[in-house]
Short mmCIF file of C-alpha atoms in Angstrom, two decimals:
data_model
loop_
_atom_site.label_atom_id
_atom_site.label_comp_id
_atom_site.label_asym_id
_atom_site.label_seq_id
_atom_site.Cartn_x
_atom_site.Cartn_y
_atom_site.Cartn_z
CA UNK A 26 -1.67 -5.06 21.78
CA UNK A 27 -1.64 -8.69 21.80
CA UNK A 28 -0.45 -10.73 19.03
CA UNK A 29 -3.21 -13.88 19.29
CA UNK A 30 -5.76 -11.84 17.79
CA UNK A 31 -6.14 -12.60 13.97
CA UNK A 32 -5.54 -9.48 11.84
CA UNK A 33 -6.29 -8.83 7.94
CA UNK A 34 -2.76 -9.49 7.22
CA UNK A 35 -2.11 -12.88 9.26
CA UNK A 36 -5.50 -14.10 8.37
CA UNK A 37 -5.68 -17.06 6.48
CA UNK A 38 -7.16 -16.46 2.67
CA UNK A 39 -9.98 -19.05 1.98
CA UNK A 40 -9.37 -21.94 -0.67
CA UNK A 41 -11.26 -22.01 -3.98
CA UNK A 42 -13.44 -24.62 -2.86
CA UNK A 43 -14.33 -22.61 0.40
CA UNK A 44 -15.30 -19.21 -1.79
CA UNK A 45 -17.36 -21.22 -3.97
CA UNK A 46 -19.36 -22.95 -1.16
CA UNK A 47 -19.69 -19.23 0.36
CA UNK A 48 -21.38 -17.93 -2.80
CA UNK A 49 -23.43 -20.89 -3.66
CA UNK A 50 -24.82 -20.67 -0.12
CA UNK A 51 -25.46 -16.91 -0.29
CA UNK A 52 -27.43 -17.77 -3.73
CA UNK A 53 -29.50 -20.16 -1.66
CA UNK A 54 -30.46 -17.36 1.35
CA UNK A 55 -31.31 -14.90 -0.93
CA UNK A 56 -33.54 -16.86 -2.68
CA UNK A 57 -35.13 -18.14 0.23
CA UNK A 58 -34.91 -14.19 1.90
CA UNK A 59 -36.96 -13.59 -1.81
CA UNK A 60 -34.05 -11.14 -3.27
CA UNK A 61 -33.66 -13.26 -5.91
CA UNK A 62 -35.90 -15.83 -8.03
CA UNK A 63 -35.45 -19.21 -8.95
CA UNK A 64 -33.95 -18.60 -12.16
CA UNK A 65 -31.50 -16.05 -11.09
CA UNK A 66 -30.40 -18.76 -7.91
CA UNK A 67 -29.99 -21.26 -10.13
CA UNK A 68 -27.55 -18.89 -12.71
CA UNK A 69 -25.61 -18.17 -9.87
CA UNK A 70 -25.13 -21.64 -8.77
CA UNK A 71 -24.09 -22.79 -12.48
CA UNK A 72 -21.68 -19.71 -12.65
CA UNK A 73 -20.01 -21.04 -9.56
CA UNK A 74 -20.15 -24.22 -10.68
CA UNK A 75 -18.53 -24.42 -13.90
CA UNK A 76 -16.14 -22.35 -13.71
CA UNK A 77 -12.05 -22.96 -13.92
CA UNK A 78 -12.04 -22.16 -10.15
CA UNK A 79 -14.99 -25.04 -9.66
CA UNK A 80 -12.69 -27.26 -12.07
CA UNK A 81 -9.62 -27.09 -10.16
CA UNK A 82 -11.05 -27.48 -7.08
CA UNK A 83 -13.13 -30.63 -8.05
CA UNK A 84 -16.63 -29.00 -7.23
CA UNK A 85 -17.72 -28.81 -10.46
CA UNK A 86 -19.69 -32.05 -10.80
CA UNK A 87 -23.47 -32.92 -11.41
CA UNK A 88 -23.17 -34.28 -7.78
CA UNK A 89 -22.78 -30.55 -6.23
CA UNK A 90 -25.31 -29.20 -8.55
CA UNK A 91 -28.09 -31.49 -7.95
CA UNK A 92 -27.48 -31.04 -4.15
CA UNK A 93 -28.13 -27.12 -4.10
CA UNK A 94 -30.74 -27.78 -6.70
CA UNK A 95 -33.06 -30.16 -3.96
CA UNK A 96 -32.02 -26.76 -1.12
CA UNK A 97 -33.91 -24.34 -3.25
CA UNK A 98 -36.25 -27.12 -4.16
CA UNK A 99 -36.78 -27.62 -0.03
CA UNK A 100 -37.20 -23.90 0.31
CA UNK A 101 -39.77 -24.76 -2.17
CA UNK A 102 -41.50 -27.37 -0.22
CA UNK A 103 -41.46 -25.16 3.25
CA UNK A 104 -42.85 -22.41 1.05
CA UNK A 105 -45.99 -24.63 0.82
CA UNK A 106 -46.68 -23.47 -2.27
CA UNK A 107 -45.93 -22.80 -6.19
CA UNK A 108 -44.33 -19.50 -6.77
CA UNK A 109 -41.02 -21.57 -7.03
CA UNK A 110 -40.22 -19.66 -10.14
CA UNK A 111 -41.92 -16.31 -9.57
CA UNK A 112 -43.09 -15.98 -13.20
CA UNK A 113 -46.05 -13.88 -13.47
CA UNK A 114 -47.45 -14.75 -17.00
CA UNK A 115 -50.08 -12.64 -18.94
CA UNK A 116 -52.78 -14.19 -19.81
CA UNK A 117 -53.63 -13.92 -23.50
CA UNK A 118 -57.07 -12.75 -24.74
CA UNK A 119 -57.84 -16.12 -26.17
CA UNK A 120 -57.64 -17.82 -22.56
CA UNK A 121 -59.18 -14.52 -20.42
CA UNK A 122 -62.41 -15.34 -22.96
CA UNK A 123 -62.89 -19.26 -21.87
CA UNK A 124 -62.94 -18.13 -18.07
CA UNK A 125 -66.01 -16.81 -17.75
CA UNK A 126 -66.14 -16.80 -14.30
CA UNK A 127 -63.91 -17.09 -11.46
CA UNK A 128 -65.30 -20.49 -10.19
CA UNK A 129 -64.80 -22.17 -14.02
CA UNK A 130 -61.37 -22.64 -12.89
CA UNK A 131 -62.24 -25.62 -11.06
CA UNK A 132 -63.81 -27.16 -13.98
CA UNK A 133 -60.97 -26.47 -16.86
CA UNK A 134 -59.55 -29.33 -18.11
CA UNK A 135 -55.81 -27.17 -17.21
CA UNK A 136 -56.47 -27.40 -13.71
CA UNK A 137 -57.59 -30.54 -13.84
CA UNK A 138 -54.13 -31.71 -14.96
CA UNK A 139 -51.33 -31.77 -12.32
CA UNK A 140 -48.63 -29.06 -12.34
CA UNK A 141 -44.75 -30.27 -14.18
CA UNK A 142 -42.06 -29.39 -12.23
CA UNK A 143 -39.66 -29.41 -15.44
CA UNK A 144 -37.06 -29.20 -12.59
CA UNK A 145 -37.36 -33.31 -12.13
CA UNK A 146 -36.62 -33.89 -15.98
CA UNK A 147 -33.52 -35.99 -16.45
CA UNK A 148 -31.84 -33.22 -18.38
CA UNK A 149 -32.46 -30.26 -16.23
CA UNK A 150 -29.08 -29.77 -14.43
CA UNK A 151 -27.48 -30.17 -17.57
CA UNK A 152 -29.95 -28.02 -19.57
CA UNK A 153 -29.21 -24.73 -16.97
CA UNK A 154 -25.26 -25.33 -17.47
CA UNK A 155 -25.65 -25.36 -21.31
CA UNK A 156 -27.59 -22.84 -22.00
CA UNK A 157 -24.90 -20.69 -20.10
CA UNK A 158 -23.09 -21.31 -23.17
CA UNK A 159 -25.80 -19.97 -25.50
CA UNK A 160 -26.01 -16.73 -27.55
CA UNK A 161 -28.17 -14.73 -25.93
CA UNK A 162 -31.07 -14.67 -29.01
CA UNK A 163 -30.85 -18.90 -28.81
CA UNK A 164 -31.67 -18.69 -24.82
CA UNK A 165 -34.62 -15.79 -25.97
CA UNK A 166 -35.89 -18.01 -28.61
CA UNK A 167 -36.25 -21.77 -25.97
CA UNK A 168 -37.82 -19.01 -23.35
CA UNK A 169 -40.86 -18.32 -26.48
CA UNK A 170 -40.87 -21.87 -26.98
CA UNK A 171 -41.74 -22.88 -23.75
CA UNK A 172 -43.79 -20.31 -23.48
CA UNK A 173 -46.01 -20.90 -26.46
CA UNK A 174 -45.87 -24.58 -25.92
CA UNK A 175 -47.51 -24.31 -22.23
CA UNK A 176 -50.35 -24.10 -24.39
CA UNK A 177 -49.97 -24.30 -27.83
CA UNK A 178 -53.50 -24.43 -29.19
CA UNK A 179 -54.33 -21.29 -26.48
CA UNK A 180 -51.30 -19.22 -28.75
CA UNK A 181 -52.88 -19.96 -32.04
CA UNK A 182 -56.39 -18.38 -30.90
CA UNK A 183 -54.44 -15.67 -30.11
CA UNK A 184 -52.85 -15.08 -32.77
CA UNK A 185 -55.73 -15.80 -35.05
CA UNK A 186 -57.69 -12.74 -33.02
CA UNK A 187 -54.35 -10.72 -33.38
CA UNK A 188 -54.80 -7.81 -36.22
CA UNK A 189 -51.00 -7.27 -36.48
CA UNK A 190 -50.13 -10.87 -37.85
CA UNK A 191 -48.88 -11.30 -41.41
CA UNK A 192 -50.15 -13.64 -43.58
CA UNK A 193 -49.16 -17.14 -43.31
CA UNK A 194 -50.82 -20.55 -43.91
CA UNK A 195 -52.42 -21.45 -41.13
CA UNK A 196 -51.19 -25.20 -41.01
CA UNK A 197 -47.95 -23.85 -40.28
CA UNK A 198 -48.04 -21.38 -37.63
CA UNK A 199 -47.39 -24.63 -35.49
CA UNK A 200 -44.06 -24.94 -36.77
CA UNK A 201 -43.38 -21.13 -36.14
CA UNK A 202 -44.57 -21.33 -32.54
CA UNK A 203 -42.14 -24.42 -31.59
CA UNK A 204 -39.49 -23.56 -33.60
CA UNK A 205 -39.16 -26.05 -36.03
CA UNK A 206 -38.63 -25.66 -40.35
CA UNK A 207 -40.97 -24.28 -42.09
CA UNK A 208 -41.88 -26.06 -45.45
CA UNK A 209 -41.75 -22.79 -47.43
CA UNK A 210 -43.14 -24.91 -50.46
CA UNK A 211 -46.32 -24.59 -48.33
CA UNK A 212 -45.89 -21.39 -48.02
CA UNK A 213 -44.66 -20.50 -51.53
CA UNK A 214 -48.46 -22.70 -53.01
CA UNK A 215 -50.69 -20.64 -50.90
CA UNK A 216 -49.78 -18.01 -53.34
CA UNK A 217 -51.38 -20.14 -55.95
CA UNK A 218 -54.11 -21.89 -53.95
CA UNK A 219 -57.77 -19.89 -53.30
CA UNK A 220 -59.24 -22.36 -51.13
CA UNK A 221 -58.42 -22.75 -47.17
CA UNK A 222 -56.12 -25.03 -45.55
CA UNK A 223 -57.97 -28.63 -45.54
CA UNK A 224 -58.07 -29.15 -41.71
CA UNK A 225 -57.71 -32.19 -39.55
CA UNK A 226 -57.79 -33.06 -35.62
CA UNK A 227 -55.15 -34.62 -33.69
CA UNK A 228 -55.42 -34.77 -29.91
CA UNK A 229 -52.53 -34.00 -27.94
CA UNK A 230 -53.19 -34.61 -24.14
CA UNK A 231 -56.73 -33.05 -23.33
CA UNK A 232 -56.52 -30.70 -26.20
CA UNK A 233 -57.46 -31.03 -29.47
CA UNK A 234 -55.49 -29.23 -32.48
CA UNK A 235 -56.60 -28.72 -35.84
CA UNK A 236 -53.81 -29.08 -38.52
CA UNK A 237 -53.81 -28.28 -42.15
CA UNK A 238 -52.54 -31.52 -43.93
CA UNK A 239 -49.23 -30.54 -45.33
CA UNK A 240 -49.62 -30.85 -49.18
CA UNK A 241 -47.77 -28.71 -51.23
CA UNK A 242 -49.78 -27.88 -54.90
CA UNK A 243 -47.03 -26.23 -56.17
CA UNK A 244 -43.36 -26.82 -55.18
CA UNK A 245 -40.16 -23.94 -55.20
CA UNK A 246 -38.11 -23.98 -58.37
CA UNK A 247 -36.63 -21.00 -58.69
CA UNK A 248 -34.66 -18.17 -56.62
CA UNK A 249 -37.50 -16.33 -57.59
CA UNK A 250 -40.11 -18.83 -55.52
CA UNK A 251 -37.72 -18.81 -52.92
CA UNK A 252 -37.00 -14.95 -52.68
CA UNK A 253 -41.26 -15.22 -52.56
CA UNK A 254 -41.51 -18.03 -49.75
CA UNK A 255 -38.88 -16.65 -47.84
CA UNK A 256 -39.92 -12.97 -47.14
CA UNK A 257 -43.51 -14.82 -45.74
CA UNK A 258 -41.44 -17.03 -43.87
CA UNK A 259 -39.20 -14.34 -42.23
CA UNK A 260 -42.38 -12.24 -41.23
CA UNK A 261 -43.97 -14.73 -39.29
CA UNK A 262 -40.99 -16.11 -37.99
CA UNK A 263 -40.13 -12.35 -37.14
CA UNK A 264 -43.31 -11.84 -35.46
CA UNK A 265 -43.25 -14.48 -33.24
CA UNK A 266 -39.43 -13.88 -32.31
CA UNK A 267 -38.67 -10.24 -32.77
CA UNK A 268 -35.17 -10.64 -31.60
CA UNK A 269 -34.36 -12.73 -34.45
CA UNK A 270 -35.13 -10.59 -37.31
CA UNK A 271 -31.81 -9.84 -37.47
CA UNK A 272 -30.51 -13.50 -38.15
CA UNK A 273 -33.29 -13.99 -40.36
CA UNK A 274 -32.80 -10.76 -42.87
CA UNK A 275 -28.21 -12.05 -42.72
CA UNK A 276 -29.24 -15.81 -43.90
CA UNK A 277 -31.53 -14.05 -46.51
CA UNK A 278 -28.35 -12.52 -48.01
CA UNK A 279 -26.38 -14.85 -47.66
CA UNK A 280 -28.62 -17.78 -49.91
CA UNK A 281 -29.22 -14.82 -52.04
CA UNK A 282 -25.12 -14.51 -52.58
CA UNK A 283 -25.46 -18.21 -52.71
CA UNK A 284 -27.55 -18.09 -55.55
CA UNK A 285 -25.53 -15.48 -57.47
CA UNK A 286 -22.68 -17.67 -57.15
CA UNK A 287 -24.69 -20.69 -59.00
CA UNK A 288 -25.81 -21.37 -62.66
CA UNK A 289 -29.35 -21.09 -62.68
CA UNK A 290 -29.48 -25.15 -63.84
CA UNK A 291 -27.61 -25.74 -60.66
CA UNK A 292 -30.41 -23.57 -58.46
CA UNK A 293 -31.55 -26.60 -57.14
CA UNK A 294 -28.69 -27.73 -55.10
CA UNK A 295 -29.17 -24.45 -52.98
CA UNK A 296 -32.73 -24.95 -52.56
CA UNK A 297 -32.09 -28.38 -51.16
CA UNK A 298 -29.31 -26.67 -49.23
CA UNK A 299 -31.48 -24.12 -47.49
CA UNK A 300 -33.85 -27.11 -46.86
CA UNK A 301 -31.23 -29.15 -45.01
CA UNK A 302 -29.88 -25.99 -43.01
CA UNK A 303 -33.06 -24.78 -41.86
CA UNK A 304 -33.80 -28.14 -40.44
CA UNK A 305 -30.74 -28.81 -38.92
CA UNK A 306 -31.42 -25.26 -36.97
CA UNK A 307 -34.95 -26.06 -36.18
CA UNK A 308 -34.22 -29.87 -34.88
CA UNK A 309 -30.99 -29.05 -32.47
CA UNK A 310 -31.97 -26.10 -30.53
CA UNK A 311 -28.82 -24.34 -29.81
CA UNK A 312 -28.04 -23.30 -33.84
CA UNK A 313 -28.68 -19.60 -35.43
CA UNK A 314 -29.22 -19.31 -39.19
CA UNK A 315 -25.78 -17.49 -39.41
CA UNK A 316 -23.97 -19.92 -37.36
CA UNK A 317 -22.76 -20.91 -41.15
CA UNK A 318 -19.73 -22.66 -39.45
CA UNK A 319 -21.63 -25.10 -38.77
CA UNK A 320 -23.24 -26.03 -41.85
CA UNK A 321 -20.22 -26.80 -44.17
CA UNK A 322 -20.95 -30.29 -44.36
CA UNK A 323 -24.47 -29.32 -45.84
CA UNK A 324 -23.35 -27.43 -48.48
CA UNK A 325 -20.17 -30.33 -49.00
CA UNK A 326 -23.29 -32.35 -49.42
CA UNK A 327 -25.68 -30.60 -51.29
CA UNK A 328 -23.73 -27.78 -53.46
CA UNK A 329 -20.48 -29.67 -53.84
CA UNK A 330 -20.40 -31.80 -57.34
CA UNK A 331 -18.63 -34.33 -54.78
CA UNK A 332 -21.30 -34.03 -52.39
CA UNK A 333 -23.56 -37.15 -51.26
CA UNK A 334 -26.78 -36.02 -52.85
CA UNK A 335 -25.52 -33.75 -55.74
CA UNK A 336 -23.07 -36.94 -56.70
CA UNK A 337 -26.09 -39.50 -56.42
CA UNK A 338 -28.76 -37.31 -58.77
CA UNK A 339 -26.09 -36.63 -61.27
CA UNK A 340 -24.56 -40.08 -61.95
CA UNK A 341 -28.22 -41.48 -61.78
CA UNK A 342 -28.58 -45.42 -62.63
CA UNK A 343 -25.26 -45.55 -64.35
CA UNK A 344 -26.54 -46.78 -67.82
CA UNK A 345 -26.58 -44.71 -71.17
CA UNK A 346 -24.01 -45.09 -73.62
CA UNK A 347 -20.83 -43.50 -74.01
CA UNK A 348 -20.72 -43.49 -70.19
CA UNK A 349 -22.48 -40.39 -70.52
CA UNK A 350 -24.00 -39.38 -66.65
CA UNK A 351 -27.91 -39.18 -66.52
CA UNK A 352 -27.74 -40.58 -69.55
CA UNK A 353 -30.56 -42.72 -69.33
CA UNK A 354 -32.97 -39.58 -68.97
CA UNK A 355 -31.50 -37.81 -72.14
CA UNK A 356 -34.06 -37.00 -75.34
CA UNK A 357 -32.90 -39.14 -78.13
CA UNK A 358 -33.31 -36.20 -80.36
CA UNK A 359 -30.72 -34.27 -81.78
CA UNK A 360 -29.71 -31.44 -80.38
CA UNK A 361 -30.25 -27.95 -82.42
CA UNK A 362 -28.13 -25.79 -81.45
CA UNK A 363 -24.98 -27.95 -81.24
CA UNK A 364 -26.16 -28.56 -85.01
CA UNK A 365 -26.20 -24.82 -85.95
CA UNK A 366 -23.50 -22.18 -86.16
CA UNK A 367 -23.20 -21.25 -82.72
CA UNK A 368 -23.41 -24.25 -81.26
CA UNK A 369 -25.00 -25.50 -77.90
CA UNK A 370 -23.29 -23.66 -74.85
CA UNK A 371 -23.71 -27.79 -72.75
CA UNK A 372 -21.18 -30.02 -72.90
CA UNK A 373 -22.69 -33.31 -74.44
CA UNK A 374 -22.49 -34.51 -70.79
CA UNK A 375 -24.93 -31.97 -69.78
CA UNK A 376 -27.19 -31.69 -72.71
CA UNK A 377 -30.65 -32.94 -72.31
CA UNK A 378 -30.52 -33.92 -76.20
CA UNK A 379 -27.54 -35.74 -78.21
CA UNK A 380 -25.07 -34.15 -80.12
CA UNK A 381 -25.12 -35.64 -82.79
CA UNK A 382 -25.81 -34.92 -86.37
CA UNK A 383 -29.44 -34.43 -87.29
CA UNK A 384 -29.29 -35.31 -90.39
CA UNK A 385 -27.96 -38.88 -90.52
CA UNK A 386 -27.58 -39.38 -86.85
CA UNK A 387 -24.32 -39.94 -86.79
CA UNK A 388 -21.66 -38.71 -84.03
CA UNK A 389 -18.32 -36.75 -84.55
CA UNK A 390 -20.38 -34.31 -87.27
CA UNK A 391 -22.95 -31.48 -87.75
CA UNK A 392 -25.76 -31.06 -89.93
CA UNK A 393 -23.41 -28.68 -92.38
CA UNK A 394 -20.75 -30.99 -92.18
CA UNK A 395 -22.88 -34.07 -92.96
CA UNK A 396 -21.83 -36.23 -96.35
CA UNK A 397 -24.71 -38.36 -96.28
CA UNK A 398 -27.38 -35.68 -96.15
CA UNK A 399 -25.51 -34.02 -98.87
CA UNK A 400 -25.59 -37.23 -101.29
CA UNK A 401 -29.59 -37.67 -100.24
CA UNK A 402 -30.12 -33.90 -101.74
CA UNK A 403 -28.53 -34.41 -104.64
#
């Protein structure tokens, strides 16, 4: 045999960058072969590209990615057409009922309005790396948002017409859908209210929406309003995202632990807590409920007696005498129970009246132990 033929054990191994290029191109032919869709091409491509192997080698860059990003956007192009994607959608009952006919198409306002490619966004070769990094429920949860927001006044029809939905105000199913915070004070006054949401219209693009204006009659108090508020708030949110029924049912123990672990007076600083949280998850889009990691600042802030907002309602204006906190908000009454037997169970700090002596007014005495109330009996 001769030796110039190459064999498997004399042939050269490819580099990195080389077995990189060689899958990323294979992603590319099968989605143009139709093996694959969009969304799978473009996981590959991020998998290849951010990878240690991709680091090393110096391919992992926006550069690279945008490049095989325009190839399956050219097999797009020669395609001619828009199944890009190949997402077949259902459509819901509330948009099968306003095509009455196959030739109404034409005159919907929808097709009227020319297609997004979300593709061209600034942040879409960054978005597809990132959510790589995702838990899986986060990446489930954007893939309902976009969904309901492709038409978001279409998704409240249907879910108006839908049997199976719990009860919820209706001015907030908006928040549900695009997963923002709910105001559960909203939630926790419907309870209380017998009249329907008072509605108003804002136009968003060619649609009109009808809102309820978000005033609250009655606000949360208690862990008792809360416990109330919440359970409504977890069976929408539930509804709309099954997979996160879960997350929802672990924070719900843990602000119920939280509220075990606080004096009833002090309830407040975990409702304002659970506030805070719930809109730090619903405003960054990559946060569960039980990432609680991430939210010991907030409850530094608003459970802490060191905390930003706990330190600012508690010192108040600074005046009162004595140097007494919140004392400027204190009954000038005497306070009872300091003046009886058993006493008050507030330091004089705390106390919403003084403790001092009811009989002459006097500090540094009680009632029993008062000379000059004695010498007015006698």
């Amino acid at each position: 045999m001769s030796g110039d033929a190459p064999t498997a054990e004399n042939q050269p191994a490819p580099s990195e960058a080389e077995d990189i290029i060689r899958h990323c191109t294979r992603a590319i032919n099968e989605y143009e072969a139709g093996v694959i869709d969009k969304m799978q091409a473009i996981a590959a491509l991020s998998t290849q590209l951010s990878g240690p192997q991709a680091r090393e080698s110096g391919a992992a860059d926006g550069t690279t990615f945008k490049s095989y990003l325009a190839m399956l956007d050219e097999v797009d192009r020669r395609r001619g057409d828009e199944t890009g994607e190949r997402r077949s959608v259902r459509p819901s009952r509330a948009a099968t009922s306003r095509d009455p006919s196959p030739g109404s198409d034409s005159d919907s306002p929808q097709s009227k309005r020319p297609r997004v490619d979300p593709g061209k966004y600034a942040w879409a070769a960054t978005e597809f790396l990132a959510e790589l990094q995702l838990h899986p429920d986060v990446v489930k949860t954007l893939e309902l948002i976009r969904t309901y927001g492709e038409d978001l006044a279409a998704a409240k029809r249907d879910l108006n017409a839908t049997a199976s939905a719990p009860e919820f105000p209706e001015s907030e199913w908006a928040k549900v859908l695009t997963g923002r915070a709910v105001d559960l004070d909203l939630v926790f006054a419907g309870r209380y209210n017998p009249a329907t949401d008072t509605k108003h219209v804002e136009r968003v693009g060619d649609f009109e929406l009808s809102l309820g204006v978000p005033v609250a009659s009655k606000k949360i108090t208690s862990f008792g309003d809360w416990v109330f508020a919440w359970h409504r708030a977890t069976e929408a949110v539930a509804f709309a995202f099954p997979h996160r029924r879960e997350e929802l049912r672990e924070y719900g123990e843990y602000m119920v632990g939280l509220f075990g672990a606080l004096a009833p007076p002090l309830h407040s600083r975990a409702l304002n807590f659970d506030r805070a949280v719930r809109k730090r998850v619903g405003s960054s889009r990559r946060l569960r409920l039980t990432d609680f990691d991430k939210f010991s600042d907030l409850k530094l802030q608003y459970i802490d007696s060191s905390g930003a907002n706990v330190y600012k309602a508690d010192s108040g204006s600074g005046g009162g005498s004595g140097g007494r906190r919140g004392g400027g908000s204190r009954a000038k009454e005497a306070c009872r129970k300091w003046n009886s037997a058993n006493g008050c169970p507030h330091k004089a700090s705390k106390c919403r009246f003084r403790h001092i002596c009811s009989g002459c007014g006097a500090e540094g005495h009680k009632r029993p132990e008062c000379t000059k109330s004695a010498q007015r009996t006698t």
